[in-house]
Coordinates of C-alpha atoms in Angstrom, one line a residue:
Chain A
M247 CA 59.7 35.2 54.8
S248 CA 59.9 38.7 53.4
E249 CA 60.7 39.1 49.7
I250 CA 64.1 40.7 50.4
K251 CA 65.0 37.8 52.7
K252 CA 64.1 35.4 49.8
I253 CA 66.2 37.3 47.4
I254 CA 69.1 37.4 49.8
K255 CA 68.7 33.6 50.4
G256 CA 68.7 33.1 46.6
C257 CA 71.8 35.2 46.2
L258 CA 73.6 33.3 48.9
A259 CA 72.7 30.0 47.1
G260 CA 74.3 31.5 43.9
S261 CA 71.1 32.2 42.0
R262 CA 71.9 34.5 39.2
R263 CA 68.3 35.5 38.9
D264 CA 68.2 36.7 42.5
Q265 CA 71.5 38.5 42.2
E266 CA 70.3 40.4 39.2
L267 CA 67.0 41.1 40.9
L268 CA 68.9 42.6 43.8
Y269 CA 71.0 44.7 41.5
R270 CA 68.0 45.9 39.5
R271 CA 66.1 46.9 42.6
H272 CA 68.9 48.9 44.4
S273 CA 71.4 49.9 41.7
A274 CA 69.6 53.3 40.9
K275 CA 69.7 54.5 44.5
L276 CA 73.2 53.3 45.1
Y277 CA 74.4 54.8 41.8
A278 CA 73.1 58.2 43.0
V279 CA 75.2 57.8 46.1
C280 CA 78.2 56.9 43.9
L281 CA 77.7 60.0 41.8
Q282 CA 77.5 62.1 45.0
Y283 CA 80.9 60.9 46.1
S284 CA 82.7 61.0 42.8
G285 CA 83.9 63.7 40.5
N286 CA 83.1 62.0 37.2
D287 CA 80.8 59.3 35.8
E288 CA 83.6 56.8 35.2
E289 CA 84.6 56.9 38.9
A290 CA 81.0 56.5 39.9
R291 CA 80.6 53.4 37.7
D292 CA 83.7 51.9 39.3
I293 CA 82.5 52.6 42.8
L294 CA 79.1 51.0 42.0
Q295 CA 80.7 48.0 40.4
E296 CA 83.1 47.4 43.3
G297 CA 80.5 48.2 45.8
F298 CA 78.1 45.6 44.4
I299 CA 80.8 42.9 44.2
K300 CA 81.5 43.6 47.9
I301 CA 77.8 43.4 48.7
F302 CA 77.5 40.0 47.1
E303 CA 80.7 38.8 48.7
N304 CA 79.7 39.9 52.2
L305 CA 76.0 39.1 52.0
H306 CA 76.5 36.2 54.4
H307 CA 77.6 38.8 57.0
Y308 CA 74.2 40.6 56.8
K309 CA 72.3 39.5 59.9
H310 CA 68.9 40.9 58.9
E311 CA 69.2 43.5 61.7
G312 CA 68.5 47.1 60.6
S313 CA 67.8 48.3 57.1
F314 CA 69.3 46.2 54.3
E315 CA 69.3 49.3 52.1
G316 CA 71.3 51.1 54.8
W317 CA 73.8 48.2 54.9
M318 CA 74.3 48.4 51.2
R319 CA 74.7 52.1 51.3
R320 CA 77.4 51.9 54.0
I321 CA 79.3 49.4 51.8
T322 CA 79.0 51.7 48.8
V323 CA 80.2 54.8 50.8
N324 CA 83.1 52.7 52.2
T325 CA 84.1 51.7 48.7
A326 CA 84.0 55.4 47.7
L327 CA 86.2 56.2 50.7
E328 CA 88.7 53.4 49.8
K329 CA 89.0 54.8 46.4
F330 CA 89.6 58.3 47.8
R331 CA 92.2 57.0 50.3
T332 CA 94.0 55.1 47.6
R333 CA 94.2 58.2 45.4
H334 CA 95.4 60.4 48.2
S335 CA 97.6 58.0 50.1
L336 CA 100.8 59.7 49.1
Y337 CA 100.1 62.9 50.9
R338 CA 97.9 64.1 53.7
V339 CA 94.6 65.4 52.5
D340 CA 95.2 68.7 54.4
D341 CA 98.1 69.6 52.1
I342 CA 96.4 69.4 48.7
D343 CA 94.0 72.3 49.1
T344 CA 94.5 74.7 46.4
I345 CA 91.1 76.1 46.0
Q346 CA 90.5 79.8 46.6
E347 CA 88.3 80.5 49.6
P348 CA 85.2 82.5 48.8
D349 CA 85.5 86.2 49.7
A350 CA 82.3 86.6 51.6
E351 CA 79.4 84.6 52.9
P352 CA 76.4 84.8 50.7
D353 CA 73.2 86.4 51.8
N354 CA 70.0 84.6 52.8
Q355 CA 68.8 82.8 49.7
D356 CA 65.7 81.3 48.3
Y357 CA 66.4 77.6 47.6
A358 CA 63.1 77.0 45.9
G359 CA 63.1 75.4 42.5
L360 CA 66.2 73.3 43.0
E361 CA 65.8 69.7 42.0
A362 CA 67.8 66.7 43.1
N363 CA 69.6 66.7 39.8
D364 CA 70.8 70.3 40.4
L365 CA 71.9 69.5 43.9
L366 CA 73.9 66.5 42.7
E367 CA 75.5 68.6 40.0
I368 CA 76.5 71.3 42.6
I369 CA 77.9 68.8 45.1
R370 CA 80.0 67.1 42.4
E371 CA 81.6 70.4 41.5
L372 CA 83.1 70.6 45.0
P373 CA 86.8 69.8 45.4
T374 CA 87.2 66.1 46.3
K375 CA 88.1 66.6 49.9
Y376 CA 85.4 69.1 50.6
R377 CA 82.9 66.8 48.9
M378 CA 84.0 63.9 51.0
V379 CA 83.7 65.8 54.3
F380 CA 80.4 67.4 53.4
N381 CA 78.9 64.1 52.3
L382 CA 80.1 62.3 55.4
Y383 CA 79.0 65.0 57.8
A384 CA 75.8 66.5 56.3
I385 CA 74.4 63.5 54.5
E386 CA 75.7 60.4 56.3
G387 CA 75.8 62.0 59.8
Y388 CA 79.3 61.1 60.9
S389 CA 81.1 63.3 63.5
H390 CA 84.3 65.2 62.6
K391 CA 86.3 62.8 64.7
E392 CA 85.0 59.8 62.7
I393 CA 85.5 61.6 59.5
G394 CA 89.1 62.4 60.5
E395 CA 89.8 58.7 61.1
M396 CA 88.0 57.7 57.9
I397 CA 90.0 59.9 55.5
N398 CA 93.1 60.5 57.5
I399 CA 92.7 64.2 58.4
S400 CA 92.6 66.0 61.7
E401 CA 89.3 66.8 63.4
G402 CA 90.1 70.5 62.9
T403 CA 90.7 70.0 59.2
S404 CA 87.4 68.2 58.9
K405 CA 85.6 71.2 60.5
S406 CA 87.4 73.7 58.3
N407 CA 86.7 71.7 55.2
L408 CA 83.1 71.4 56.1
S409 CA 82.9 75.1 56.6
R410 CA 84.5 75.9 53.3
A411 CA 82.3 73.3 51.5
R412 CA 79.2 75.0 52.9
V413 CA 80.3 78.4 51.8
I414 CA 81.0 77.1 48.2
L415 CA 77.7 75.3 48.2
Q416 CA 75.7 78.3 49.3
R417 CA 77.3 80.4 46.6
R418 CA 76.6 77.8 43.9
V419 CA 73.1 77.2 45.1
G420 CA 72.6 80.9 44.9
S421 CA 73.9 81.1 41.3
Y422 CA 71.7 78.1 40.3
T423 CA 68.6 79.6 41.9
G424 CA 69.3 82.9 40.1
I425 CA 69.8 81.3 36.8
K426 CA 66.7 79.3 37.2
K427 CA 64.7 82.4 38.1
K428 CA 66.0 84.2 35.1
V429 CA 65.1 81.3 32.8
A430 CA 61.7 81.1 34.4
N431 CA 61.0 84.8 33.9
G432 CA 62.1 84.6 30.3
Chain B
M87 CA 77.0 80.7 59.9
D88 CA 76.0 77.6 61.9
E89 CA 72.4 78.1 61.1
K90 CA 73.1 78.8 57.5
G91 CA 75.3 75.7 57.4
A92 CA 72.6 73.6 59.0
N93 CA 70.2 74.9 56.3
I94 CA 72.4 74.0 53.5
D95 CA 73.0 70.6 55.0
L96 CA 69.3 70.1 55.3
L97 CA 68.8 71.2 51.7
F98 CA 71.2 68.6 50.4
R99 CA 70.2 65.9 52.8
N100 CA 66.5 66.2 52.0
G101 CA 67.0 67.0 48.3
L102 CA 69.2 63.9 47.7
K103 CA 67.3 61.6 49.9
D104 CA 65.8 58.8 47.9
F105 CA 67.3 60.2 44.8
E106 CA 67.8 57.6 42.1
V107 CA 69.9 57.6 38.9
L108 CA 69.8 54.6 36.5
P109 CA 73.3 53.2 36.2
P110 CA 74.7 52.8 32.6
P111 CA 73.6 49.6 30.9
G112 CA 76.1 46.8 30.8
L113 CA 77.4 47.4 34.3
W114 CA 75.6 44.3 35.6
D115 CA 77.5 42.2 33.2
G116 CA 80.8 43.3 34.7
I117 CA 79.5 42.7 38.2
H118 CA 78.2 39.3 37.4
S119 CA 81.4 38.2 35.6
A120 CA 83.4 39.3 38.6
I121 CA 81.1 37.4 41.0
K122 CA 81.4 34.3 38.8
M123 CA 85.1 34.5 38.6
K124 CA 85.3 34.8 42.4
T125 CA 83.0 31.9 43.0
R126 CA 85.1 29.6 40.6
P127 CA 87.8 29.0 43.1
I128 CA 85.2 27.6 45.4
I129 CA 84.3 25.1 42.7
Y130 CA 88.0 24.2 42.4
L131 CA 88.3 23.9 46.1
R132 CA 85.3 21.5 46.2
A133 CA 86.9 19.5 43.4
A134 CA 90.2 19.4 45.2
A135 CA 88.3 18.3 48.4
A136 CA 86.6 15.6 46.4
V137 CA 89.9 14.3 45.0
T138 CA 91.4 14.3 48.4
V139 CA 88.5 12.3 49.8
L140 CA 88.8 9.8 46.9
L141 CA 92.6 9.5 47.4
T142 CA 92.1 8.9 51.1
M143 CA 89.4 6.3 50.5
S144 CA 91.7 4.6 48.0
L145 CA 94.6 4.5 50.4
L146 CA 92.4 3.2 53.2
A147 CA 90.9 0.6 50.8
Y148 CA 94.4 -0.4 49.7
R149 CA 95.6 -0.9 53.3
W150 CA 92.5 -2.8 54.2
S151 CA 92.8 -5.1 51.2
R152 CA 96.5 -5.7 52.2
E153 CA 95.5 -6.6 55.7
M154 CA 92.7 -8.9 54.5
S155 CA 95.2 -10.8 52.2
L156 CA 97.6 -11.3 55.1
G157 CA 95.0 -13.1 57.1
P158 CA 94.1 -12.9 60.8
A159 CA 96.9 -12.0 63.1
G160 CA 98.3 -14.7 65.3
S161 CA 97.4 -17.5 62.9
V162 CA 99.9 -20.2 62.2
I163 CA 100.7 -22.5 59.3
A164 CA 101.2 -26.2 59.4
F165 CA 101.8 -28.6 56.6
N166 CA 99.0 -30.9 55.5
V167 CA 100.7 -34.2 56.1
P168 CA 99.6 -37.7 56.9
A169 CA 98.4 -38.3 60.4
S170 CA 101.4 -40.5 61.2
S171 CA 104.0 -38.1 60.1
P172 CA 105.6 -35.7 62.6
V173 CA 104.1 -32.3 62.5
I174 CA 105.9 -29.1 63.1
Y175 CA 103.9 -26.7 65.0
N176 CA 105.4 -23.4 64.4
P177 CA 103.6 -20.4 65.9
I178 CA 104.1 -17.1 64.1
D179 CA 103.9 -14.7 66.8
N180 CA 106.3 -11.8 66.1
T181 CA 106.2 -10.6 69.7
Q182 CA 107.2 -14.1 70.9
Y183 CA 109.8 -15.2 68.4
L184 CA 111.4 -12.1 66.9
P185 CA 114.2 -11.1 66.8
E186 CA 115.8 -14.4 66.0
K187 CA 119.0 -13.7 67.9
K188 CA 117.2 -14.3 71.1
Y189 CA 117.2 -18.0 70.4
N190 CA 120.9 -18.3 69.9
T191 CA 121.8 -16.8 73.2
D192 CA 119.2 -18.1 75.4
N193 CA 119.8 -21.6 76.5
N194 CA 116.7 -21.8 78.6
S195 CA 114.5 -20.6 75.9
S196 CA 111.1 -21.9 76.6
N197 CA 109.8 -20.7 73.3
V198 CA 111.2 -23.4 71.1
L199 CA 108.8 -26.2 70.6
V200 CA 109.5 -29.8 69.7
E201 CA 107.8 -33.0 69.2
T202 CA 108.2 -35.1 72.4
E203 CA 108.8 -38.5 70.8
N204 CA 111.3 -37.7 68.0
Q205 CA 113.1 -35.0 69.9
V206 CA 112.8 -32.6 67.0
A207 CA 114.1 -29.2 67.7
I208 CA 113.7 -26.1 65.8
N209 CA 116.9 -24.3 65.2
E210 CA 117.7 -21.0 63.6
E211 CA 117.2 -22.3 60.2
I212 CA 113.7 -23.6 60.9
E213 CA 112.8 -20.3 62.4
T214 CA 114.0 -18.5 59.3
I215 CA 111.9 -20.8 57.2
A216 CA 109.0 -20.1 59.4
S217 CA 109.3 -16.3 59.0
P218 CA 106.1 -14.8 57.9
E219 CA 107.4 -13.9 54.5
Q220 CA 108.4 -17.4 53.7
I221 CA 105.2 -18.9 55.1
L222 CA 103.4 -16.8 52.6
N223 CA 105.5 -18.4 49.9
V224 CA 104.4 -21.9 50.9
P225 CA 102.2 -23.2 48.1
E226 CA 98.6 -22.6 49.0
S227 CA 97.6 -26.2 48.2
K228 CA 100.1 -27.6 50.7
S229 CA 99.1 -25.6 53.6
L230 CA 96.4 -25.0 56.0
Y231 CA 96.0 -22.4 58.7
L232 CA 95.7 -23.3 62.4
T233 CA 95.4 -21.3 65.4
K234 CA 98.4 -21.1 67.8
N235 CA 97.0 -23.4 70.4
E236 CA 95.8 -26.1 68.1
L237 CA 97.4 -29.6 68.3
I238 CA 97.3 -32.0 65.5
N239 CA 96.6 -35.7 66.1
G240 CA 97.1 -35.3 69.8
L241 CA 100.8 -34.5 69.5
E242 CA 102.1 -32.8 72.5
L243 CA 104.5 -30.0 72.0
K244 CA 107.0 -29.1 74.7
P245 CA 109.9 -26.6 75.0
L246 CA 113.4 -27.8 74.4
N247 CA 116.5 -26.7 76.2
S248 CA 119.2 -26.9 73.6
P249 CA 122.9 -26.6 74.6
K250 CA 124.5 -23.3 73.7
G251 CA 126.3 -23.2 70.4
N252 CA 125.2 -26.5 69.2
P253 CA 123.0 -26.2 66.2
I254 CA 120.1 -28.5 66.5
A255 CA 119.5 -30.6 63.5
I256 CA 116.1 -31.6 62.6
Q257 CA 115.5 -35.3 62.7
Y258 CA 112.4 -35.1 60.6
P259 CA 111.9 -38.2 58.6
D260 CA 109.6 -38.8 55.8
L261 CA 108.2 -35.4 55.5
Q262 CA 106.3 -36.0 52.4
Y263 CA 103.5 -34.0 50.9
P264 CA 100.6 -35.8 49.4
P265 CA 100.0 -35.3 45.7
V266 CA 98.1 -32.2 45.1
N267 CA 95.6 -31.7 42.3
T268 CA 96.1 -28.2 41.1
V269 CA 93.2 -27.0 39.0
A270 CA 93.8 -23.6 37.4
K271 CA 90.8 -21.4 37.6
P272 CA 89.7 -20.0 34.2
V273 CA 90.5 -16.3 33.9
K274 CA 87.4 -14.2 33.5
R275 CA 88.4 -11.8 30.8
W276 CA 85.1 -10.3 29.8
S277 CA 82.9 -8.1 31.8
I278 CA 79.8 -6.1 31.2
E279 CA 79.1 -2.9 33.1
A280 CA 76.2 -0.6 33.6
L281 CA 76.9 2.9 34.9
A282 CA 75.0 6.1 35.4
S283 CA 75.8 9.5 36.9
P284 CA 74.5 13.0 37.3
T285 CA 77.1 15.3 35.7
Y286 CA 78.2 18.9 36.2
Y287 CA 78.6 20.6 32.8
S288 CA 80.5 23.8 32.0
T289 CA 82.8 25.3 29.4
F290 CA 86.4 26.4 29.0
T291 CA 86.7 29.4 26.6
S292 CA 89.8 30.2 24.6
G293 CA 89.8 33.7 23.1
N294 CA 88.1 36.6 24.9
D295 CA 86.0 38.6 22.5
Q296 CA 83.3 40.8 23.9
L297 CA 80.4 38.7 22.5
T298 CA 81.7 35.5 24.1
S299 CA 82.1 37.1 27.6
Q300 CA 78.6 38.6 27.2
L301 CA 77.1 35.2 26.3
T302 CA 78.9 33.3 29.0
S303 CA 77.8 35.8 31.6
T304 CA 74.1 35.0 30.8
E305 CA 74.6 31.2 30.7
D306 CA 74.3 28.9 33.7
P307 CA 75.0 25.2 33.3
L308 CA 72.3 22.8 34.5
F309 CA 72.9 19.5 36.2
S310 CA 72.9 16.9 33.4
Y311 CA 73.2 13.1 33.4
S312 CA 74.9 10.4 31.6
G313 CA 74.6 6.6 31.6
G314 CA 75.1 3.5 29.6
V315 CA 76.4 0.0 29.1
S316 CA 79.9 -1.1 28.3
F317 CA 82.0 -4.2 27.7
S318 CA 85.5 -4.6 28.7
Y319 CA 88.1 -7.2 27.9
K320 CA 91.1 -8.0 30.1
I321 CA 94.2 -7.8 28.0
S322 CA 96.6 -8.6 30.9
K323 CA 96.5 -8.8 34.6
R324 CA 96.5 -5.0 34.9
F325 CA 95.2 -3.7 31.6
S326 CA 91.8 -4.0 30.1
I327 CA 90.1 -2.2 27.2
Q328 CA 86.5 -1.1 27.3
S329 CA 83.9 0.1 24.9
G330 CA 80.1 0.5 24.8
I331 CA 77.4 3.0 24.4
Y332 CA 76.5 5.8 26.7
Y333 CA 73.7 8.4 26.5
S334 CA 74.4 11.8 27.9
S335 CA 72.2 14.8 28.2
L336 CA 73.7 18.3 28.7
G337 CA 71.9 21.5 29.3
Q338 CA 72.3 25.1 30.2
R339 CA 70.0 28.0 31.1
I340 CA 70.2 31.3 29.1
D341 CA 69.1 34.1 31.3
G342 CA 67.6 37.4 30.3
I343 CA 65.5 36.0 27.4
Y344 CA 61.9 36.7 28.1
S345 CA 59.4 34.5 26.4
F346 CA 55.7 34.9 25.8
S347 CA 53.0 32.7 24.2
G348 CA 50.1 33.8 21.9
F349 CA 52.3 35.4 19.3
Q350 CA 51.0 33.3 16.4
K351 CA 48.3 35.8 15.3
Y352 CA 50.8 38.6 15.0
N353 CA 53.6 36.5 13.5
E354 CA 54.1 37.3 9.8
S355 CA 57.3 35.4 9.4
K356 CA 55.6 32.6 7.5
G357 CA 57.6 29.7 8.6
S358 CA 61.1 31.3 8.9
P359 CA 62.5 31.7 12.4
S360 CA 61.3 34.9 13.9
F361 CA 63.9 35.1 16.7
K362 CA 67.5 34.0 17.0
V363 CA 69.3 33.8 20.3
P364 CA 73.1 33.4 20.1
T365 CA 74.6 31.1 22.7
T366 CA 78.1 29.7 23.3
S367 CA 76.8 26.3 22.0
G368 CA 75.3 27.7 18.8
T369 CA 72.4 29.9 17.8
V370 CA 68.9 29.0 18.9
Y371 CA 66.4 29.5 16.1
T372 CA 62.7 29.6 17.0
S373 CA 60.5 27.0 15.3
N374 CA 57.4 27.6 17.4
P375 CA 55.4 30.5 15.7
D376 CA 53.4 31.0 18.9
V377 CA 56.5 32.1 20.9
F378 CA 57.7 35.7 21.2
L379 CA 61.1 36.4 22.6
A380 CA 62.6 39.6 23.9
A381 CA 65.8 40.5 25.8
Y382 CA 65.1 43.4 28.2
G383 CA 68.0 42.7 30.4
N384 CA 71.5 41.7 29.2
G385 CA 70.3 38.9 27.0
K386 CA 70.5 38.9 23.3
V387 CA 67.7 38.3 20.7
Y388 CA 68.0 39.0 17.0
T389 CA 64.6 39.8 15.5
T390 CA 62.7 42.2 13.4
Y391 CA 60.0 42.3 16.2
T392 CA 62.1 44.7 18.3
N393 CA 60.7 46.5 21.4
D394 CA 59.8 49.6 19.4
V395 CA 57.9 47.6 16.8
F396 CA 56.0 45.1 19.0
D397 CA 55.1 45.3 22.6
P398 CA 54.1 41.8 24.0
N399 CA 52.3 43.5 27.0
K400 CA 50.2 45.7 24.8
A401 CA 49.3 42.7 22.7
S402 CA 48.4 40.9 25.9
L403 CA 50.7 37.9 25.2
Q404 CA 51.0 35.5 28.0
Y405 CA 54.4 35.7 29.9
I406 CA 56.1 32.3 30.1
S407 CA 59.6 32.8 31.6
N408 CA 62.7 35.0 31.7
S409 CA 65.1 32.3 30.6
L410 CA 65.5 29.7 28.0
T411 CA 66.8 26.2 28.5
Q412 CA 69.0 24.6 25.9
N413 CA 69.3 20.8 25.9
L414 CA 71.7 18.7 23.9
S415 CA 71.7 14.9 23.9
Y416 CA 74.6 12.7 22.7
L417 CA 75.3 9.1 22.1
E418 CA 78.7 8.4 23.2
L419 CA 81.0 5.6 21.8
P420 CA 84.0 5.3 24.0
V421 CA 87.3 3.5 23.8
I422 CA 88.7 3.4 27.3
V423 CA 91.8 1.8 28.7
R424 CA 91.8 0.7 32.3
Y425 CA 94.9 0.2 34.4
K426 CA 94.3 -1.8 37.6
V427 CA 96.5 -0.2 40.3
I428 CA 95.1 -2.4 43.1
D429 CA 93.7 -5.8 42.4
K430 CA 92.2 -6.8 45.7
M431 CA 88.7 -7.1 47.2
I432 CA 88.5 -3.4 46.7
G433 CA 90.2 -2.6 43.4
I434 CA 91.4 0.7 42.1
N435 CA 91.6 1.5 38.4
I436 CA 92.9 4.5 36.4
I437 CA 90.7 5.1 33.5
G438 CA 91.4 7.1 30.4
G439 CA 90.3 7.2 26.8
L440 CA 88.5 8.9 23.9
S441 CA 84.9 9.0 22.9
Y442 CA 83.0 9.9 19.8
N443 CA 79.8 11.8 20.6
L444 CA 77.0 11.7 18.1
L445 CA 74.5 14.5 18.5
V446 CA 71.1 12.8 18.6
S447 CA 68.8 15.6 19.7
N448 CA 68.8 19.2 20.6
S449 CA 66.0 21.4 21.8
A450 CA 65.4 24.8 23.3
Y451 CA 62.4 25.5 25.5
A452 CA 61.0 27.8 28.2
M453 CA 59.5 26.5 31.4
K454 CA 56.5 27.7 33.3
D455 CA 55.2 25.9 36.4
G456 CA 56.8 22.6 35.3
T457 CA 55.4 22.8 31.7
K458 CA 57.8 22.9 28.8
Y459 CA 57.0 25.4 26.0
S460 CA 59.0 24.3 22.9
V461 CA 60.9 27.3 21.4
G462 CA 63.1 25.8 18.8
D463 CA 66.5 24.2 18.4
T464 CA 70.2 25.1 18.1
K465 CA 71.9 25.4 14.7
G466 CA 75.6 25.3 14.0
L467 CA 76.3 22.4 16.2
N468 CA 79.0 19.8 15.4
P469 CA 77.1 16.6 14.7
L470 CA 80.2 14.6 15.9
A471 CA 82.4 15.7 18.7
L472 CA 85.5 14.0 20.1
S473 CA 85.9 14.0 23.8
S474 CA 88.6 12.7 26.2
S475 CA 88.0 11.3 29.6
L476 CA 90.1 10.6 32.7
G477 CA 88.9 9.1 35.9
M478 CA 89.5 6.8 38.7
G479 CA 87.5 3.7 39.3
M480 CA 86.9 2.0 42.6
E481 CA 85.6 -1.6 42.4
Y482 CA 84.2 -3.5 45.3
N483 CA 84.1 -7.2 44.5
L484 CA 80.9 -8.7 45.9
S485 CA 81.9 -12.1 44.4
D486 CA 84.2 -13.5 41.7
K487 CA 81.7 -12.3 39.2
L488 CA 79.9 -9.3 40.5
S489 CA 81.3 -6.0 41.7
L490 CA 80.0 -2.5 42.5
N491 CA 81.7 0.4 40.8
L492 CA 82.3 4.0 41.6
E493 CA 84.0 6.1 38.9
P494 CA 84.6 9.8 39.3
T495 CA 85.3 10.9 35.7
F496 CA 86.3 14.2 34.1
R497 CA 85.4 14.6 30.5
Y498 CA 86.8 17.3 28.2
Y499 CA 85.4 17.8 24.7
L500 CA 88.3 18.2 22.3
D501 CA 86.1 19.4 19.6
P502 CA 84.1 22.5 20.5
F503 CA 80.3 22.1 20.2
S504 CA 80.2 25.1 18.0
I505 CA 82.4 28.0 16.8
T506 CA 79.5 30.5 16.3
T507 CA 80.9 33.2 18.4
G508 CA 84.4 33.2 17.0
S509 CA 85.9 32.0 20.3
L510 CA 86.6 28.3 20.8
I511 CA 84.4 27.0 23.6
H512 CA 85.2 23.6 24.9
P513 CA 82.7 22.0 27.2
Y514 CA 83.7 19.8 30.0
S515 CA 81.8 17.7 32.5
F516 CA 82.4 15.9 35.7
G517 CA 80.4 13.1 37.0
I518 CA 80.7 10.3 39.6
F519 CA 79.5 7.2 37.9
S520 CA 78.1 4.4 39.9
G521 CA 76.9 1.0 38.8
V522 CA 77.6 -2.8 38.7
S523 CA 79.7 -5.0 36.6
Y524 CA 79.5 -8.7 35.8
K525 CA 82.6 -10.7 34.9
F526 CA 82.4 -13.8 32.7

């Protein structure tokens, strides 16, 4: 029996030690996902906490088919989406866009020197709905149709949001790269 | 734009792939507490299921005992009279004789039985007397049970056709009972009982300070055991009082406390405890100078040998375990009252009372591969704790003197073991005691 199977078995038997082991092993990776989907640290903490509670509650549903890490990641992303839906349930997501569209598309850029921390910071600066659509499309690989169903927007809105998110990201990446180069050159 | 978009997608997808950020410390405590809270209803459901099973068993036992006391179906009663006397043979067969009205209206009733010679008929009155309830009231010493088809002394019983409306009088001379020697059995008032049980031990917490919730989140109760001998005295038919002496051992595991051996050569504490571990049952003080304790996770260790001062790995100390086991042993002196709800072959009792619990030993140790490494003991414990208990006893009488007992018992400690943390923590335990009792 593989180690992860043993840990899962222990968790299902209520072993506190195995539960903690599972948390210690995977919390860092899942917390990065939570940060990616949330606008602030407090929200990220909530998502991680709720996500892990769901993981432990639903562990018996995991059939050892496919990646366990992927299964946990899906639960965490779904928890982030639930939070998003709860906060935006009073109005359609399409109607809350107040951000100014960028004037022009940026030129070709050199992305070298950007680290994961920088990328995370950039992605978290996106307006919530753009961040959601970009994460679900570009990182998780969902289609616009699926995204529309997930966060209650139309397919067209999903496409439009993705496009705007990309433009903003390109501009921010450009700014970051420029700042980094300046810092590097003294 | 599409190409640029794909590039930016790739940049983020690859850049954030396998990216890790350590979550803030303490988050696990919240998660663990929530999991614990959600699993508690399962424990309650199991307890409810156990109670339901016990109640069902009790009900079945009660019904069974009742049926046993009524005797086999279809049996009849006859008086134990001299051979020369006429004998009434009165079958008790509800399907044949009830309702009574049938006899008054049916002239050709073939169900009424009489003695041939004396032309004794059984009228309504006799039937009434012979109803099952009244038969039960016949003194036991004057009766014997016969089967329906038995005949006594060769008497032949035949049906009688009685005329309608004429009550048939019994001509039944000299129905006399022989003198009966009634010897009262001595009541066995005393009994001695030996019982033992594995027990589930946990705590109720009143007050909700942060330290208490942190401590409870790292503690897991261990299966404990309890057993002893008791005497009981029967005050009345239903009530009895019981006392005795029980030994109970309770334990819990404290997670997140890492222990190492080989610390003695670095230990400069000179006899005073080097490490203190707060728990809900009191504070564990180390007495073994060779043991080093550290809390890397969410456990708590008070010491001057903090992580930045002493590293057990650099000092090549031998790792023992990542948890401590705390064990407390009590001698219990109970005063229990039993109320007998059912007093049959299978008896049911309700048990309730109070006990004084004397602390006789306490220890804390770490385990590695089945070997115990003594760490120290717990200070601040109440040496005498009062507990209450409530249970239900089932008693299967093997004979007049010997019976098997099964007693699911819930015990709640009225006095907290310790008030170290500022919150009142009342332990409780549940056990299904089993054993034997001897009456004399």
